[in-house]
Short mmCIF file of C-alpha atoms and ligand atoms in Angstrom, two decimals:
data_model
loop_
_atom_site.label_atom_id
_atom_site.label_comp_id
_atom_site.label_asym_id
_atom_site.label_seq_id
_atom_site.Cartn_x
_atom_site.Cartn_y
_atom_site.Cartn_z
CA UNK C 1 -18.44 28.70 -8.66
CA UNK C 2 -14.95 28.91 -10.11
CA UNK C 3 -13.95 25.30 -9.57
CA UNK C 4 -14.80 22.75 -12.15
CA UNK C 5 -17.78 20.90 -10.66
CA UNK C 6 -20.01 18.37 -12.37
CA UNK C 7 -23.70 19.12 -12.95
CA UNK C 8 -24.56 16.77 -10.16
CA UNK C 9 -22.21 18.38 -7.67
CA UNK C 10 -23.58 21.83 -8.52
CA UNK C 11 -27.12 20.52 -8.13
CA UNK C 12 -26.30 19.13 -4.68
CA UNK C 13 -24.49 22.31 -3.56
CA UNK C 14 -27.49 24.32 -4.64
CA UNK C 15 -29.78 22.26 -2.42
CA UNK C 16 -27.35 22.63 0.48
CA UNK C 17 -27.23 26.38 -0.07
CA UNK C 18 -31.04 26.64 0.09
CA UNK C 19 -31.27 24.46 3.19
CA UNK C 20 -28.61 26.56 4.90
CA UNK C 21 -30.37 29.78 3.96
CA UNK C 22 -33.59 28.48 5.48
CA UNK C 23 -31.69 27.86 8.71
CA UNK C 24 -29.89 31.16 8.41
CA UNK C 25 -26.66 29.25 8.74
CA UNK C 26 -23.57 30.32 6.74
CA UNK C 27 -21.98 27.31 5.06
CA UNK C 28 -19.02 26.44 2.83
CA UNK C 29 -17.49 23.59 0.85
CA UNK C 30 -14.07 23.06 2.37
CA UNK C 31 -10.96 20.88 2.48
CA UNK C 32 -9.87 18.08 0.15
CA UNK C 33 -12.76 18.55 -2.29
CA UNK C 34 -11.77 22.15 -3.06
CA UNK C 35 -8.06 21.27 -3.16
CA UNK C 36 -8.57 18.37 -5.57
CA UNK C 37 -10.91 20.32 -7.84
CA UNK C 38 -8.38 23.12 -8.20
CA UNK C 39 -5.67 20.57 -8.90
CA UNK C 40 -8.00 18.88 -11.39
CA UNK C 41 -7.72 15.61 -9.54
CA UNK C 42 -10.58 13.23 -9.03
CA UNK C 43 -12.60 14.07 -5.93
CA UNK C 44 -15.10 11.78 -4.26
CA UNK C 45 -16.39 13.25 -1.03
CA UNK C 46 -17.22 16.81 -0.13
CA UNK C 47 -16.91 18.36 3.32
CA UNK C 48 -19.34 21.10 4.27
CA UNK C 49 -18.59 23.33 7.20
CA UNK C 50 -21.35 25.52 8.61
CA UNK C 51 -21.45 28.13 11.31
CA UNK C 52 -24.02 26.29 13.40
CA UNK C 53 -25.16 22.72 13.93
CA UNK C 54 -23.88 20.43 11.16
CA UNK C 55 -26.28 17.65 12.09
CA UNK C 56 -29.30 19.92 11.80
CA UNK C 57 -28.12 21.11 8.40
CA UNK C 58 -27.59 17.53 7.18
CA UNK C 59 -31.19 16.64 8.11
CA UNK C 60 -32.54 19.70 6.40
CA UNK C 61 -30.55 18.91 3.26
CA UNK C 62 -31.69 15.28 3.23
CA UNK C 63 -35.34 16.41 3.22
CA UNK C 64 -34.77 18.13 -0.10
CA UNK C 65 -34.01 14.89 -1.94
CA UNK C 66 -36.36 12.23 -3.27
CA UNK C 67 -35.99 9.52 -2.08
CA UNK C 68 -34.75 11.00 1.16
CA UNK C 69 -31.22 9.74 1.93
CA UNK C 70 -30.36 8.47 5.38
CA UNK C 71 -28.44 10.80 7.65
CA UNK C 72 -25.62 9.11 9.55
CA UNK C 73 -24.61 11.27 12.46
CA UNK C 74 -22.30 11.25 15.45
CA UNK C 75 -23.76 13.47 18.10
CA UNK C 76 -20.59 13.46 20.20
CA UNK C 77 -18.48 14.70 17.34
CA UNK C 78 -21.07 17.02 15.85
CA UNK C 79 -20.67 15.47 12.39
CA UNK C 80 -23.21 14.00 9.97
CA UNK C 81 -23.08 12.58 6.49
CA UNK C 82 -25.40 11.70 3.66
CA UNK C 83 -24.66 9.62 0.60
CA UNK C 84 -26.17 10.38 -2.78
CA UNK C 85 -25.18 7.45 -5.00
CA UNK C 86 -21.40 7.61 -5.01
CA UNK C 87 -21.20 11.17 -3.71
CA UNK C 88 -20.71 11.39 0.03
CA UNK C 89 -21.21 14.70 1.81
CA UNK C 90 -20.01 15.28 5.32
CA UNK C 91 -21.36 18.12 7.46
CA UNK C 92 -19.63 19.67 10.42
CA UNK C 93 -20.13 22.79 12.50
CA UNK C 94 -17.22 25.26 12.46
CA UNK C 95 -15.11 24.87 15.56
CA UNK C 96 -12.54 26.77 17.50
CA UNK C 97 -10.25 23.91 18.33
CA UNK C 98 -8.45 21.33 16.32
CA UNK C 99 -10.33 19.67 13.52
CA UNK C 100 -10.12 16.02 14.35
CA UNK C 101 -12.10 13.21 12.94
CA UNK C 102 -13.67 11.23 15.75
CA UNK C 103 -11.08 12.28 18.27
CA UNK C 104 -11.11 10.72 21.71
CA UNK C 105 -12.04 14.03 23.19
CA UNK C 106 -15.39 14.81 21.65
CA UNK C 107 -15.93 18.22 23.23
CA UNK C 108 -16.34 20.85 20.58
CA UNK C 109 -16.34 24.61 21.02
CA UNK C 110 -18.24 26.27 18.18
CA UNK C 111 -16.32 28.91 16.25
CA UNK C 112 -16.49 30.97 13.09
CA UNK C 113 -15.16 30.03 9.67
CA UNK C 114 -11.71 31.54 10.08
CA UNK C 115 -11.19 29.87 13.44
CA UNK C 116 -12.15 26.58 11.86
CA UNK C 117 -9.80 27.07 8.91
CA UNK C 118 -6.97 27.94 11.27
CA UNK C 119 -7.25 24.59 13.02
CA UNK C 120 -7.07 22.49 9.88
CA UNK C 121 -3.90 20.67 8.89
CA UNK C 122 -2.50 22.49 5.85
CA UNK C 123 -3.16 25.73 4.04
CA UNK C 124 -4.04 23.77 0.89
CA UNK C 125 -6.69 21.89 2.91
CA UNK C 126 -8.18 25.00 4.48
CA UNK C 127 -9.59 26.51 1.27
CA UNK C 128 -13.32 27.15 1.48
CA UNK C 129 -15.95 28.12 -1.08
CA UNK C 130 -19.00 30.01 0.03
CA UNK C 131 -22.46 28.53 -0.49
CA UNK C 132 -24.12 31.65 0.85
CA UNK C 133 -26.53 33.75 -1.18
CA UNK C 134 -24.57 36.99 -0.72
CA UNK C 135 -21.31 35.65 -2.15
CA UNK C 136 -22.08 32.18 -3.58
CA UNK C 137 -18.97 30.60 -5.10
CA UNK C 138 -16.44 32.99 -3.50
CA UNK C 139 -13.16 31.44 -2.45
CA UNK C 140 -12.31 32.10 1.20
CA UNK C 141 -8.57 31.71 1.56
CA UNK C 142 -7.14 33.51 4.60
CA UNK C 143 -3.76 31.70 4.55
CA UNK C 144 -2.88 31.92 0.87
CA UNK C 145 -3.64 28.27 0.26
CA UNK C 146 -4.07 29.04 -3.43
CA UNK C 147 -0.52 30.37 -3.68
CA UNK C 148 0.73 27.27 -1.89
CA UNK C 149 -1.22 25.09 -4.31
CA UNK C 150 0.33 26.94 -7.23
CA UNK C 151 3.82 26.74 -5.77
CA UNK C 152 3.29 23.14 -4.66
CA UNK C 153 3.93 23.83 -0.99
CA UNK C 154 2.75 21.97 2.12
CA UNK C 155 2.48 24.42 5.01
CA UNK C 156 0.51 24.51 8.25
CA UNK C 157 -1.80 27.50 8.85
CA UNK C 158 -0.71 27.71 12.49
CA UNK C 159 2.72 27.39 14.08
CA UNK C 160 3.56 23.81 12.99
CA UNK C 161 4.19 22.49 16.52
CA UNK C 162 0.60 23.36 17.43
CA UNK C 163 -0.90 21.79 14.32
CA UNK C 164 1.06 18.57 14.76
CA UNK C 165 0.43 18.18 18.48
CA UNK C 166 -3.28 18.72 17.86
CA UNK C 167 -3.25 15.62 15.67
CA UNK C 168 0.12 13.91 15.13
CA UNK C 169 -1.23 11.88 12.21
CA UNK C 170 -0.91 15.11 10.27
CA UNK C 171 2.85 14.55 10.11
CA UNK C 172 2.18 11.47 8.02
CA UNK C 173 -0.53 13.24 6.08
CA UNK C 174 1.91 16.02 5.18
CA UNK C 175 4.43 13.49 3.92
CA UNK C 176 1.68 11.61 2.11
CA UNK C 177 0.47 14.77 0.33
CA UNK C 178 4.05 15.57 -0.59
CA UNK C 179 4.46 12.12 -2.14
CA UNK C 180 1.01 11.98 -3.74
CA UNK C 181 1.00 15.49 -5.18
CA UNK C 182 4.73 16.02 -5.70
CA UNK C 183 4.66 18.99 -3.27
CA UNK C 184 7.52 20.36 -1.19
CA UNK C 185 7.16 20.56 2.59
CA UNK C 186 7.98 24.12 3.65
CA UNK C 187 10.98 24.39 5.94
CA UNK C 188 9.29 25.35 9.22
CA UNK C 189 6.60 22.74 8.66
CA UNK C 190 9.31 20.14 8.03
CA UNK C 191 11.15 21.18 11.21
CA UNK C 192 7.84 20.88 13.05
CA UNK C 193 7.48 17.31 11.85
CA UNK C 194 11.03 16.39 12.83
CA UNK C 195 10.54 17.89 16.28
CA UNK C 196 7.31 16.01 17.01
CA UNK C 197 7.91 12.52 15.63
CA UNK C 198 7.54 10.93 19.07
CA UNK C 199 3.93 12.07 19.22
CA UNK C 200 3.05 9.60 16.45
CA UNK C 201 2.98 6.95 19.18
CA UNK C 202 -0.44 8.13 20.37
CA UNK C 203 -1.97 7.45 16.95
CA UNK C 204 -3.69 4.13 16.26
CA UNK C 205 -1.80 1.69 14.05
CA UNK C 206 -4.73 1.48 11.63
CA UNK C 207 -4.57 5.20 10.84
CA UNK C 208 -0.79 5.12 10.49
CA UNK C 209 -0.92 2.15 8.15
CA UNK C 210 -3.66 3.76 6.07
CA UNK C 211 -1.37 6.74 5.44
CA UNK C 212 1.61 4.48 4.78
CA UNK C 213 -0.44 2.61 2.18
CA UNK C 214 -1.42 5.89 0.56
CA UNK C 215 2.25 6.84 0.35
CA UNK C 216 2.91 3.48 -1.24
CA UNK C 217 0.08 4.17 -3.67
CA UNK C 218 1.66 7.36 -4.99
CA UNK C 219 3.31 7.52 -8.39
CA UNK C 220 6.80 7.75 -6.89
CA UNK C 221 6.56 6.26 -3.39
CA UNK C 222 10.28 6.82 -2.69
CA UNK C 223 9.51 10.51 -2.13
CA UNK C 224 7.29 9.77 0.87
CA UNK C 225 9.30 6.80 2.12
CA UNK C 226 12.48 8.85 2.13
CA UNK C 227 10.75 11.70 3.98
CA UNK C 228 9.47 9.20 6.55
CA UNK C 229 13.05 8.00 6.96
CA UNK C 230 14.66 11.42 7.13
CA UNK C 231 12.11 12.78 9.62
CA UNK C 232 12.69 9.81 11.94
CA UNK C 233 9.05 8.68 11.71
CA UNK C 234 10.01 5.47 9.94
CA UNK C 235 12.27 4.52 12.88
CA UNK C 236 9.18 4.51 15.07
CA UNK C 237 6.55 3.03 12.78
CA UNK C 238 8.61 0.53 10.79
CA UNK C 239 12.09 -0.02 12.26
CA UNK C 240 12.81 -3.14 10.19
CA UNK C 241 12.86 -0.99 7.08
CA UNK C 242 15.33 1.41 8.68
CA UNK C 243 17.63 -1.53 9.42
CA UNK C 244 18.16 -1.77 5.66
CA UNK C 245 19.85 1.62 5.60
CA UNK C 246 23.58 2.23 5.39
CA UNK C 247 26.56 0.52 3.86
CA UNK C 248 29.33 -1.11 5.83
CA UNK C 249 32.93 -1.37 4.65
CA UNK C 250 35.54 -4.01 5.53
CA UNK C 251 38.91 -4.24 3.77
CA UNK C 252 37.70 -1.51 1.45
CA UNK C 253 34.77 -3.62 0.33
CA UNK C 254 31.29 -2.25 0.82
CA UNK C 255 27.79 -3.38 0.00
CA UNK C 256 25.01 -1.29 -1.45
CA UNK C 257 22.67 0.67 0.80
CA UNK C 258 19.72 -1.66 0.85
CA UNK C 259 17.29 1.01 1.99
CA UNK C 260 17.83 3.20 -1.05
CA UNK C 261 18.01 0.12 -3.25
CA UNK C 262 14.58 -0.89 -1.89
CA UNK C 263 13.16 2.57 -2.61
CA UNK C 264 14.40 2.28 -6.18
CA UNK C 265 12.77 -1.15 -6.55
CA UNK C 266 9.49 0.23 -5.16
CA UNK C 267 9.60 3.09 -7.68
CA UNK C 268 10.41 0.69 -10.49
CA UNK C 269 7.53 -1.65 -9.68
CA UNK C 270 5.21 1.35 -9.29
CA UNK C 271 5.78 2.21 -12.93
CA UNK C 272 4.50 -1.21 -13.77
CA UNK C 273 1.58 -1.68 -11.36
CA UNK C 274 -0.84 0.07 -9.00
CA UNK C 275 -1.36 -3.10 -7.03
CA UNK C 276 -0.70 -2.32 -3.37
CA UNK C 277 0.43 -5.86 -2.52
CA UNK C 278 2.93 -6.13 -5.31
CA UNK C 279 4.29 -2.79 -4.09
CA UNK C 280 4.44 -4.24 -0.58
CA UNK C 281 6.41 -7.19 -1.94
CA UNK C 282 8.91 -4.69 -3.32
CA UNK C 283 9.14 -2.94 0.07
CA UNK C 284 9.84 -6.25 1.79
CA UNK C 285 11.85 -8.18 -0.80
CA UNK C 286 15.21 -7.59 0.94
CA UNK C 287 13.89 -7.17 4.49
CA UNK C 288 15.83 -10.28 5.58
CA UNK C 289 19.18 -8.81 4.51
CA UNK C 290 20.25 -7.13 7.77
CA UNK C 291 19.69 -10.37 9.70
CA UNK C 292 21.72 -12.47 7.27
CA UNK C 293 24.56 -10.08 6.48
CA UNK C 294 28.06 -11.55 6.75
CA UNK C 295 31.50 -10.58 5.60
CA UNK C 296 33.33 -13.55 4.15
CA UNK C 297 37.07 -13.03 3.77
CA UNK C 298 38.15 -13.16 0.15
CA UNK C 299 34.56 -13.09 -0.98
CA UNK C 300 32.94 -9.93 0.34
CA UNK C 301 29.49 -9.30 1.74
CA UNK C 302 26.87 -12.04 1.58
CA UNK C 303 23.22 -12.24 2.51
CA UNK C 304 22.68 -15.99 2.20
CA UNK C 305 19.13 -17.09 2.84
CA UNK C 306 17.79 -13.56 3.16
CA UNK C 307 14.77 -14.50 1.07
CA UNK C 308 13.82 -17.26 3.53
CA UNK C 309 14.38 -15.12 6.63
CA UNK C 310 12.60 -12.24 4.88
CA UNK C 311 9.65 -14.51 4.09
CA UNK C 312 9.41 -15.45 7.75
CA UNK C 313 9.41 -11.79 8.76
CA UNK C 314 6.40 -11.00 6.57
CA UNK C 315 3.67 -12.34 8.93
CA UNK C 316 5.27 -10.57 11.90
CA UNK C 317 5.46 -7.26 10.06
CA UNK C 318 1.90 -7.64 8.78
CA UNK C 319 0.69 -8.29 12.34
CA UNK C 320 2.54 -5.31 13.76
CA UNK C 321 1.32 -2.96 11.03
CA UNK C 322 -2.21 -4.38 11.25
CA UNK C 323 -2.13 -5.34 7.60
CA UNK C 324 -4.46 -8.20 6.61
CA UNK C 325 -3.55 -11.71 7.73
CA UNK C 326 -5.01 -13.36 4.68
CA UNK C 327 -4.13 -14.42 1.14
CA UNK C 328 -2.62 -10.95 0.55
CA UNK C 329 -0.05 -11.66 3.23
CA UNK C 330 0.64 -15.12 1.82
CA UNK C 331 1.07 -13.59 -1.64
CA UNK C 332 3.62 -11.06 -0.36
CA UNK C 333 5.48 -13.77 1.55
CA UNK C 334 5.60 -16.00 -1.49
CA UNK C 335 7.04 -13.24 -3.68
CA UNK C 336 9.64 -12.36 -1.04
CA UNK C 337 10.64 -16.03 -0.78
CA UNK C 338 10.86 -16.51 -4.53
CA UNK C 339 12.37 -13.18 -5.53
CA UNK C 340 15.83 -14.61 -6.30
CA UNK C 341 14.66 -17.58 -8.31
CA UNK C 342 14.24 -16.05 -11.77
CA UNK C 343 17.53 -14.19 -11.48
CA UNK C 344 19.36 -17.35 -10.40
CA UNK C 345 17.97 -19.08 -13.48
CA UNK C 346 19.72 -16.61 -15.70
CA UNK C 347 23.07 -17.62 -14.27
CA UNK C 348 22.97 -21.33 -14.96
CA UNK C 349 21.70 -23.46 -17.77
CA UNK C 350 18.00 -22.95 -17.92
CA UNK C 351 16.82 -26.53 -17.73
CA UNK C 352 13.22 -27.56 -18.28
CA UNK C 353 13.01 -28.86 -14.75
CA UNK C 354 14.19 -25.58 -13.20
CA UNK C 355 11.56 -23.74 -15.22
CA UNK C 356 8.90 -26.27 -14.29
CA UNK C 357 9.72 -25.88 -10.60
CA UNK C 358 9.51 -22.14 -10.77
CA UNK C 359 6.15 -22.34 -12.53
CA UNK C 360 4.91 -24.83 -9.97
CA UNK C 361 6.07 -22.75 -6.98
CA UNK C 362 4.88 -19.40 -8.31
CA UNK C 363 1.62 -20.63 -9.86
CA UNK C 364 -0.54 -17.78 -11.09
CA UNK C 365 1.77 -15.22 -9.51
CA UNK C 366 4.56 -15.94 -11.98
CA UNK C 367 3.98 -12.70 -13.93
CA UNK C 368 4.09 -10.62 -10.75
CA UNK C 369 7.24 -12.41 -9.65
CA UNK C 370 8.92 -11.69 -12.98
CA UNK C 371 7.89 -8.03 -12.70
CA UNK C 372 9.34 -7.83 -9.19
CA UNK C 373 12.60 -9.37 -10.37
CA UNK C 374 12.91 -6.94 -13.26
CA UNK C 375 12.28 -4.09 -10.82
CA UNK C 376 15.03 -5.51 -8.60
CA UNK C 377 17.68 -4.86 -11.24
CA UNK C 378 18.94 -1.47 -10.14
CA UNK C 379 22.61 -1.62 -11.08
CA UNK C 380 24.07 1.65 -12.31
CA UNK C 381 26.11 -0.28 -14.85
CA UNK C 382 24.11 -0.02 -18.08
CA UNK C 383 25.76 -3.07 -19.65
CA UNK C 384 24.97 -5.21 -16.65
CA UNK C 385 21.35 -4.10 -16.68
CA UNK C 386 21.09 -4.81 -20.39
CA UNK C 387 22.56 -8.28 -19.95
CA UNK C 388 20.25 -9.11 -17.04
CA UNK C 389 17.17 -7.92 -18.87
CA UNK C 390 18.25 -9.87 -21.96
CA UNK C 391 18.60 -13.04 -19.89
CA UNK C 392 15.28 -12.30 -18.33
CA UNK C 393 13.55 -12.25 -21.67
CA UNK C 394 15.10 -15.63 -22.32
CA UNK C 395 13.63 -16.94 -19.06
CA UNK C 396 10.28 -15.46 -20.05
CA UNK C 397 10.36 -17.27 -23.40
CA UNK C 398 11.24 -20.53 -21.72
CA UNK C 399 8.49 -20.07 -19.13
CA UNK C 400 6.02 -19.67 -21.97
CA UNK C 401 7.33 -22.75 -23.80
CA UNK C 402 7.31 -25.05 -20.77
CA UNK C 403 3.93 -23.81 -19.62
CA UNK C 404 2.44 -24.48 -23.04
CA UNK C 405 3.91 -27.95 -23.08
CA UNK C 406 3.31 -29.02 -19.49
CA UNK C 407 0.59 -26.70 -18.15
CA UNK C 408 2.35 -26.76 -14.80
CA UNK C 409 1.25 -23.43 -13.26
CA UNK C 410 -1.91 -24.73 -11.57
CA UNK C 411 -0.93 -28.28 -11.94
CA UNK C 412 -1.72 -31.17 -9.59
CA UNK C 413 0.12 -34.49 -10.01
CA UNK C 414 -1.98 -37.15 -11.79
CA UNK C 415 -2.05 -39.33 -8.66
CA UNK C 416 -3.60 -37.97 -5.47
CA UNK C 417 -3.15 -39.04 -1.84
CA UNK C 418 -6.63 -40.59 -1.86
CA UNK C 419 -5.72 -42.77 -4.83
CA UNK C 420 -2.58 -43.99 -3.07
CA UNK C 421 -4.57 -44.85 0.06
CA UNK C 422 -7.15 -46.72 -1.97
CA UNK C 423 -4.66 -48.72 -4.07
CA UNK C 424 -2.63 -49.88 -1.07
CA UNK C 425 -5.39 -49.92 1.55
CA UNK C 426 -3.50 -47.35 3.62
CA UNK C 427 -4.76 -44.91 6.24
CA UNK C 428 -3.65 -41.27 5.89
CA UNK C 429 -0.05 -40.84 7.07
CA UNK C 430 3.61 -40.25 6.34
CA UNK C 431 4.06 -43.00 3.74
CA UNK C 432 1.21 -41.66 1.59
CA UNK C 433 2.85 -38.23 1.66
CA UNK C 434 6.24 -39.63 0.73
CA UNK C 435 4.93 -41.59 -2.24
CA UNK C 436 2.97 -38.56 -3.42
CA UNK C 437 6.02 -36.29 -3.12
CA UNK C 438 8.23 -38.77 -4.98
CA UNK C 439 5.79 -38.73 -7.91
CA UNK C 440 5.58 -34.94 -7.94
CA UNK C 441 9.34 -34.49 -7.75
CA UNK C 442 9.98 -37.04 -10.51
CA UNK C 443 7.59 -35.25 -12.84
CA UNK C 444 8.98 -31.80 -12.04
CA UNK C 445 12.52 -33.11 -12.60
CA UNK C 446 11.47 -34.64 -15.90
CA UNK C 447 12.41 -38.15 -14.76
CA UNK C 448 9.01 -39.51 -15.69
CA UNK C 449 6.34 -38.21 -18.02
CA UNK C 450 3.54 -36.07 -16.76
CA UNK C 451 0.75 -38.64 -17.19
CA UNK C 452 -1.28 -41.15 -15.22
CA UNK C 453 0.40 -44.31 -16.50
CA UNK C 454 3.92 -43.10 -15.72
CA UNK C 455 2.85 -41.82 -12.31
CA UNK C 456 1.09 -45.11 -11.53
CA UNK C 457 4.21 -47.07 -12.46
CA UNK C 458 6.38 -44.97 -10.16
CA UNK C 459 3.83 -45.24 -7.36
CA UNK C 460 3.97 -49.06 -7.47
CA UNK C 461 7.76 -49.02 -7.59
CA UNK C 462 8.06 -46.58 -4.72
CA UNK C 463 5.50 -48.51 -2.63
CA UNK C 464 7.63 -51.64 -2.97
CA UNK C 465 10.34 -49.85 -0.96
CA UNK C 466 7.85 -49.90 1.91
CA UNK C 467 6.90 -53.56 1.18
CA UNK C 468 3.53 -52.45 -0.08
CA UNK C 469 1.57 -54.06 -2.89
CA UNK C 470 -1.73 -53.04 -4.44
CA UNK C 471 -4.70 -54.63 -2.67
CA UNK C 472 -7.23 -56.24 -5.00
N1 CTP F 1 -8.27 17.44 8.36
C1 CTP F 1 -7.37 17.95 9.29
N2 CTP F 1 -6.58 17.11 10.01
C2 CTP F 1 -6.68 15.78 9.85
C3 CTP F 1 -7.57 15.23 8.93
C4 CTP F 1 -8.36 16.10 8.17
O1 CTP F 1 -7.28 19.16 9.43
N3 CTP F 1 -5.92 14.96 10.57
C5 CTP F 1 -9.13 18.37 7.61
C6 CTP F 1 -8.49 18.94 6.35
O2 CTP F 1 -9.02 20.21 6.14
C7 CTP F 1 -8.97 17.98 5.28
C8 CTP F 1 -10.39 17.69 5.74
O3 CTP F 1 -10.28 17.67 7.16
O4 CTP F 1 -8.95 18.54 3.99
C9 CTP F 1 -10.95 16.36 5.23
O5 CTP F 1 -10.16 15.30 5.67
P1 CTP F 1 -9.99 13.94 4.86
O6 CTP F 1 -11.23 13.64 4.13
O7 CTP F 1 -9.45 12.95 5.80
O8 CTP F 1 -8.79 14.25 3.87
P2 CTP F 1 -8.72 15.01 2.52
O9 CTP F 1 -7.95 16.27 2.72
O10 CTP F 1 -10.07 15.15 1.92
O11 CTP F 1 -7.79 14.10 1.63
P3 CTP F 1 -7.88 12.54 1.33
O12 CTP F 1 -9.28 12.23 0.95
O13 CTP F 1 -6.87 12.37 0.25
O14 CTP F 1 -7.46 11.89 2.63
#
């Protein structure tokens, strides 16, 4: 076998080869596993295609291991899989028609290897390696997938229109591979994508979002995001992002193209983190700009409040894209809402109270927020960038100082709502909230010290405004 497999993988393939020989069933390792091995990328799962019944082969293979692994199989789709520790192997019988995972139409017409390869998505994903005794380890590459791998080309084995109508998700997969691997989409394949974008509508949102997230996970996500935009797919799957594109001019004054600015910010943050949600925050940080755009005479273009509007758009976008509605969403929303705060601090005097407020509002996400804000500095003017980053370091120093002094990041005021209720014999309600807020605000503003005695004093004073006195 010419590809660089681990001992364990070779051991497993050997067992598969023997099981297949017993059944007199030609079989091959195929698809992403072969591609990734040749590219020397990490590969997790292996797909095995056999000329025969994949489920039968999976059972026969399982019997050769101690303890015997469970065989998960889908009779309708003719697929089966076994897991050996962290190595998952999927078995499928070669087929004549499109290779689709769990497609709605489960009918499968058996075919030979070449027919099966022809109906796969890209030439680089159609490479197969024989596990048969007569030519064990031979690469079967009828469409020059190896040359495409070497030349970094994404190309469909069939006429592209056919491949993409068979499974329109492949349009996103092609763009994802291009972004992930730094490959170029061959011209006819690209035209095929552009001509079939409407077909993406039949694909489930979950599968689309999974590909989008993989694009976002690539080293330079702008490659894939820009291809999504230029093909027209982005207009269908994520129109709010397209609304960022373009620059308008009035009286000779323009604003920057917020789409390409966003792509730059996403690339910048991706150099700093692999975290998907921080990358999502970068995608969405300016999403409220189109809705807040105004031209003010004598002033130019403004986007007042875009962080608030953008924050409000986050839950809607997450719902539409079927992204999780949990703390991840709240995290992204928070970063979108706060993304101007550190930069605004660099413009005014950096007071202790402004720093304290930022620490309080950002909590443990302060580092991520600072990273997002640094990524947001995309000016072409080198001096400007230098000045901003210099100011930023100043803010960072001050954040450290104030945090050391006040420990405000996960801070709770020294007097709680329960205490207020107990001291004044109050039921829960508006007044309790107002007294509590007054104490918190006074501490954050530095008007009183951050301790119990000072907070208690203010509580009594504030309560007097409501004619309240401590009950004994
Ligand atoms: N495949 C296909 N069309 C699809 C999905 C998959 O033709 N829409 C074929 C390709 O040959 C692919 C193989 O099935 O290589 C395995 O698919 P999958 O595991 O989804 O993708 P990989 O190519 O292995 O890549 P990744 O794991 O990065 O998704």
